Short mmCIF file of C-alpha atoms in Angstrom, two decimals:
data_model
loop_
_atom_site.label_atom_id
_atom_site.label_comp_id
_atom_site.label_asym_id
_atom_site.label_seq_id
_atom_site.Cartn_x
_atom_site.Cartn_y
_atom_site.Cartn_z
CA GLY A 192 4.46 46.10 -25.11
CA GLU A 193 2.43 47.28 -22.18
CA ASP A 194 3.25 50.53 -20.46
CA VAL A 195 1.15 52.30 -17.86
CA GLU A 196 1.90 55.82 -16.65
CA GLN A 197 0.66 57.92 -13.77
CA SER A 198 1.64 61.24 -12.24
CA LEU A 199 3.58 60.79 -9.01
CA PHE A 200 1.84 63.15 -6.59
CA LEU A 201 -1.51 64.78 -5.96
CA SER A 202 -2.43 67.01 -3.05
CA VAL A 203 -6.03 67.98 -2.29
CA ARG A 204 -7.98 69.56 0.55
CA GLU A 205 -10.36 67.49 2.63
CA GLY A 206 -13.85 67.63 1.16
CA ASP A 207 -12.64 68.40 -2.37
CA SER A 208 -12.73 65.92 -5.25
CA SER A 209 -9.55 64.14 -6.29
CA VAL A 210 -8.87 63.04 -9.85
CA ILE A 211 -6.07 60.57 -10.47
CA ASN A 212 -5.09 59.99 -14.07
CA CYS A 213 -3.53 57.07 -15.88
CA THR A 214 -2.52 56.40 -19.47
CA TYR A 215 -1.77 53.05 -21.01
CA THR A 216 -0.40 51.94 -24.36
CA ASP A 217 -1.71 48.46 -25.07
CA SER A 218 -4.86 48.52 -27.18
CA SER A 219 -5.69 44.92 -26.29
CA SER A 220 -6.55 45.82 -22.67
CA THR A 221 -9.48 43.84 -21.34
CA TYR A 222 -9.85 45.14 -17.79
CA LEU A 223 -8.47 48.22 -16.06
CA TYR A 224 -8.16 48.37 -12.30
CA TRP A 225 -7.61 50.82 -9.48
CA TYR A 226 -5.86 49.66 -6.34
CA LYS A 227 -5.06 51.54 -3.12
CA GLN A 228 -1.98 50.89 -0.99
CA GLU A 229 -1.58 52.25 2.52
CA PRO A 230 1.80 52.20 4.31
CA GLY A 231 2.91 48.70 5.26
CA ALA A 232 -0.05 47.07 3.58
CA GLY A 233 -0.82 45.17 0.41
CA LEU A 234 -3.02 46.35 -2.45
CA GLN A 235 -6.70 46.94 -1.85
CA LEU A 236 -8.94 46.58 -4.90
CA LEU A 237 -11.04 49.72 -5.25
CA THR A 238 -12.83 49.20 -8.54
CA TYR A 239 -12.34 47.92 -12.05
CA ILE A 240 -13.85 48.50 -15.45
CA PHE A 241 -14.22 46.37 -18.54
CA SER A 242 -12.61 47.93 -21.57
CA ASN A 243 -15.87 48.25 -23.51
CA MET A 244 -17.37 50.49 -20.80
CA ASP A 245 -16.70 54.18 -20.55
CA MET A 246 -17.84 54.88 -17.01
CA LYS A 247 -18.43 53.12 -13.74
CA GLN A 248 -19.65 54.62 -10.49
CA ASP A 249 -19.34 53.05 -7.06
CA GLN A 250 -20.33 55.27 -4.12
CA ARG A 251 -17.66 58.02 -3.92
CA LEU A 252 -15.63 56.55 -6.77
CA THR A 253 -16.14 57.27 -10.46
CA VAL A 254 -14.00 55.66 -13.13
CA LEU A 255 -13.86 57.17 -16.60
CA LEU A 256 -12.30 55.34 -19.53
CA ASN A 257 -11.44 56.96 -22.84
CA LYS A 258 -10.40 54.01 -24.93
CA LYS A 259 -9.55 56.11 -27.98
CA ASP A 260 -6.99 58.12 -26.01
CA LYS A 261 -6.08 55.16 -23.75
CA HIS A 262 -6.80 57.31 -20.71
CA LEU A 263 -8.26 56.15 -17.41
CA SER A 264 -9.19 58.32 -14.45
CA LEU A 265 -10.38 57.78 -10.91
CA ARG A 266 -12.43 60.49 -9.25
CA ILE A 267 -12.87 60.38 -5.49
CA ALA A 268 -15.68 62.63 -4.31
CA ASP A 269 -15.56 64.33 -0.88
CA THR A 270 -11.98 63.22 -0.28
CA GLN A 271 -11.17 62.37 3.34
CA THR A 272 -7.88 62.10 5.24
CA GLY A 273 -8.34 58.33 5.24
CA ASP A 274 -8.04 58.43 1.45
CA SER A 275 -4.37 59.41 1.76
CA ALA A 276 -2.47 56.53 0.15
CA ILE A 277 -0.78 55.46 -3.07
CA TYR A 278 -3.16 54.67 -5.92
CA PHE A 279 -2.19 52.28 -8.69
CA CYS A 280 -3.88 51.75 -11.99
CA ALA A 281 -3.31 48.45 -13.75
CA GLU A 282 -4.32 46.76 -16.96
CA SER A 283 -4.77 43.20 -18.06
CA ILE A 284 -4.59 42.26 -21.71
CA THR A 285 -6.13 39.64 -23.92
CA GLY A 286 -4.31 36.35 -23.51
CA GLY A 287 -2.34 37.60 -20.54
CA GLY A 288 -4.13 35.53 -17.93
CA ASN A 289 -3.99 37.33 -14.62
CA LYS A 290 -0.81 39.21 -15.41
CA LEU A 291 -1.38 42.85 -14.56
CA THR A 292 0.83 45.71 -15.69
CA PHE A 293 0.86 48.39 -13.04
CA GLY A 294 1.50 52.09 -13.21
CA THR A 295 4.09 53.74 -10.98
CA GLY A 296 1.46 54.83 -8.48
CA THR A 297 0.12 58.25 -7.49
CA GLN A 298 0.69 59.40 -3.93
CA LEU A 299 -2.47 61.19 -2.79
CA LYS A 300 -2.08 63.55 0.15
CA VAL A 301 -5.23 64.95 1.73
CA GLU A 302 -4.74 68.12 3.73
CA LEU A 303 -7.05 69.59 6.35
CA LYS B 183 -14.64 35.33 4.12
CA ALA B 184 -10.94 35.42 4.96
CA GLY B 185 -8.71 37.34 2.59
CA VAL B 186 -5.44 36.29 0.99
CA THR B 187 -3.00 35.23 3.70
CA GLN B 188 0.74 35.47 3.25
CA THR B 189 3.34 34.11 5.64
CA PRO B 190 5.67 35.15 7.02
CA ARG B 191 5.12 38.91 7.12
CA TYR B 192 8.80 39.70 7.47
CA LEU B 193 11.97 37.80 6.63
CA ILE B 194 15.63 38.64 6.93
CA LYS B 195 18.05 36.47 4.98
CA THR B 196 21.70 36.56 4.02
CA ARG B 197 23.06 36.67 0.47
CA GLY B 198 23.37 33.21 -1.00
CA GLN B 199 20.62 31.68 1.12
CA GLN B 200 17.26 30.55 -0.21
CA VAL B 201 13.79 31.46 0.96
CA THR B 202 10.25 30.09 0.64
CA LEU B 203 7.19 32.30 0.90
CA SER B 204 3.68 31.00 1.37
CA CYS B 205 0.29 32.19 0.17
CA SER B 206 -3.20 30.94 1.00
CA PRO B 207 -5.79 32.29 -1.45
CA ILE B 208 -9.35 33.29 -0.70
CA SER B 209 -11.48 30.18 -0.31
CA GLY B 210 -12.72 29.02 -3.71
CA HIS B 211 -10.11 30.98 -5.67
CA ARG B 212 -8.11 28.82 -8.05
CA SER B 213 -5.70 31.32 -9.53
CA VAL B 214 -2.70 32.59 -7.58
CA SER B 215 -0.29 35.23 -8.88
CA TRP B 216 2.91 36.62 -7.39
CA TYR B 217 4.28 40.14 -7.74
CA GLN B 218 7.46 41.83 -6.58
CA GLN B 219 7.32 45.44 -5.39
CA THR B 220 10.47 47.56 -5.08
CA PRO B 221 10.94 51.34 -4.93
CA GLY B 222 13.01 51.29 -8.11
CA GLN B 223 11.07 48.90 -10.34
CA GLY B 224 7.58 49.24 -8.91
CA LEU B 225 5.20 46.30 -9.14
CA GLN B 226 6.37 43.51 -11.40
CA PHE B 227 4.66 40.27 -12.28
CA LEU B 228 6.50 37.09 -11.30
CA PHE B 229 4.19 34.21 -12.26
CA GLU B 230 0.66 32.89 -12.13
CA TYR B 231 -0.64 29.45 -11.21
CA PHE B 232 -4.03 28.01 -12.03
CA SER B 233 -5.07 24.48 -11.08
CA GLU B 234 -1.49 23.60 -10.10
CA THR B 235 -0.07 24.66 -13.49
CA GLN B 236 2.06 27.69 -14.20
CA ARG B 237 0.02 29.67 -16.70
CA ASN B 238 2.14 32.77 -17.14
CA LYS B 239 5.63 33.88 -16.21
CA GLY B 240 7.30 37.28 -15.95
CA ASN B 241 10.86 38.28 -16.80
CA PHE B 242 12.66 37.03 -13.72
CA PRO B 243 15.69 34.71 -13.55
CA GLY B 244 15.30 31.02 -12.90
CA ARG B 245 16.24 31.57 -9.24
CA PHE B 246 12.60 32.55 -8.79
CA SER B 247 10.24 29.60 -8.86
CA GLY B 248 6.85 28.70 -7.56
CA ARG B 249 4.29 25.98 -7.25
CA GLN B 250 0.65 25.51 -6.42
CA PHE B 251 -0.89 22.69 -4.45
CA SER B 252 -4.18 20.89 -5.00
CA ASN B 253 -5.86 23.07 -2.35
CA SER B 254 -4.77 26.16 -4.37
CA ARG B 255 -2.24 27.26 -1.76
CA SER B 256 0.96 28.47 -3.38
CA GLU B 257 4.61 28.87 -2.48
CA MET B 258 7.35 30.79 -4.16
CA ASN B 259 11.01 30.09 -3.71
CA VAL B 260 14.03 32.29 -4.33
CA SER B 261 17.40 30.58 -4.36
CA THR B 262 20.87 32.10 -4.07
CA LEU B 263 19.53 35.36 -2.73
CA GLU B 264 21.01 38.64 -3.90
CA LEU B 265 20.80 42.06 -2.27
CA GLY B 266 18.52 43.20 -5.11
CA ASP B 267 15.93 40.60 -4.14
CA SER B 268 14.99 42.72 -1.13
CA ALA B 269 11.39 43.65 -1.80
CA LEU B 270 7.78 43.30 -0.80
CA TYR B 271 6.42 40.09 -2.35
CA LEU B 272 2.70 40.18 -2.95
CA CYS B 273 0.41 37.29 -3.64
CA ALA B 274 -2.97 37.73 -5.30
CA SER B 275 -5.82 35.31 -5.85
CA SER B 276 -8.68 35.25 -8.30
CA LEU B 277 -11.73 33.05 -8.82
CA ALA B 278 -10.87 32.04 -12.34
CA GLY B 279 -9.01 33.09 -15.39
CA GLN B 280 -8.89 36.69 -16.46
CA GLY B 281 -11.54 37.62 -18.96
CA LEU B 282 -14.38 36.44 -16.78
CA GLY B 283 -14.62 39.60 -14.68
CA SER B 284 -12.76 38.08 -11.75
CA PRO B 285 -10.38 40.66 -10.29
CA LEU B 286 -7.23 40.00 -8.29
CA HIS B 287 -7.33 40.31 -4.52
CA PHE B 288 -3.98 40.88 -2.84
CA GLY B 289 -2.54 39.83 0.48
CA ASN B 290 -0.51 42.12 2.75
CA GLY B 291 2.74 40.77 1.40
CA THR B 292 5.97 39.35 2.76
CA ARG B 293 8.73 41.91 3.31
CA LEU B 294 12.04 40.22 2.43
CA THR B 295 15.31 41.86 3.42
CA VAL B 296 18.55 40.39 2.12
CA THR B 297 21.73 41.42 3.94
#
């Protein structure tokens, strides 16, 4: 079955890069996503990557996918205090429609 | 373009009651999915509707049901509420079926508290 894991906490200084990691188990993943959740809000789509890609860059965000190791990472360059939030990775699988399996979320704290 | 709209934002209900939550997808989106978010279980998939048909269902009891209307708006219903149903219920919409590069866009959720 599908299982997605993330570390629970990450603390970085403002201006540094943040790297949030995620591992998944299902080899039939089609898309992998990163969402951001701020307190009291829903999930904001940050970026997503098709499973046959190994990298995607979008402004300050870089997604790296190692399909062999089933490892996904999100790098945020020049991290700002406004980036403080919970970050979720999620996968969809072949034949699963729009069912996403989410990780537990990584709480990112950006300190001055 | 307006985002996914969920109403109401907050609800307080008593055990045993039933509740209906509403979701209006982004204009043009035909797929609507529902997720439950709790501190203990995280984000869990409830069900997905596409063109008024339930396409996929998660592992929730039959007390949880949903439907989609011809304008793609969706409702979910929870009957005989239990304390454990207290959660943030999130609705997400998508242009089409997964596999066509159409990601899910989420609303701000409905916070349900069961007392």
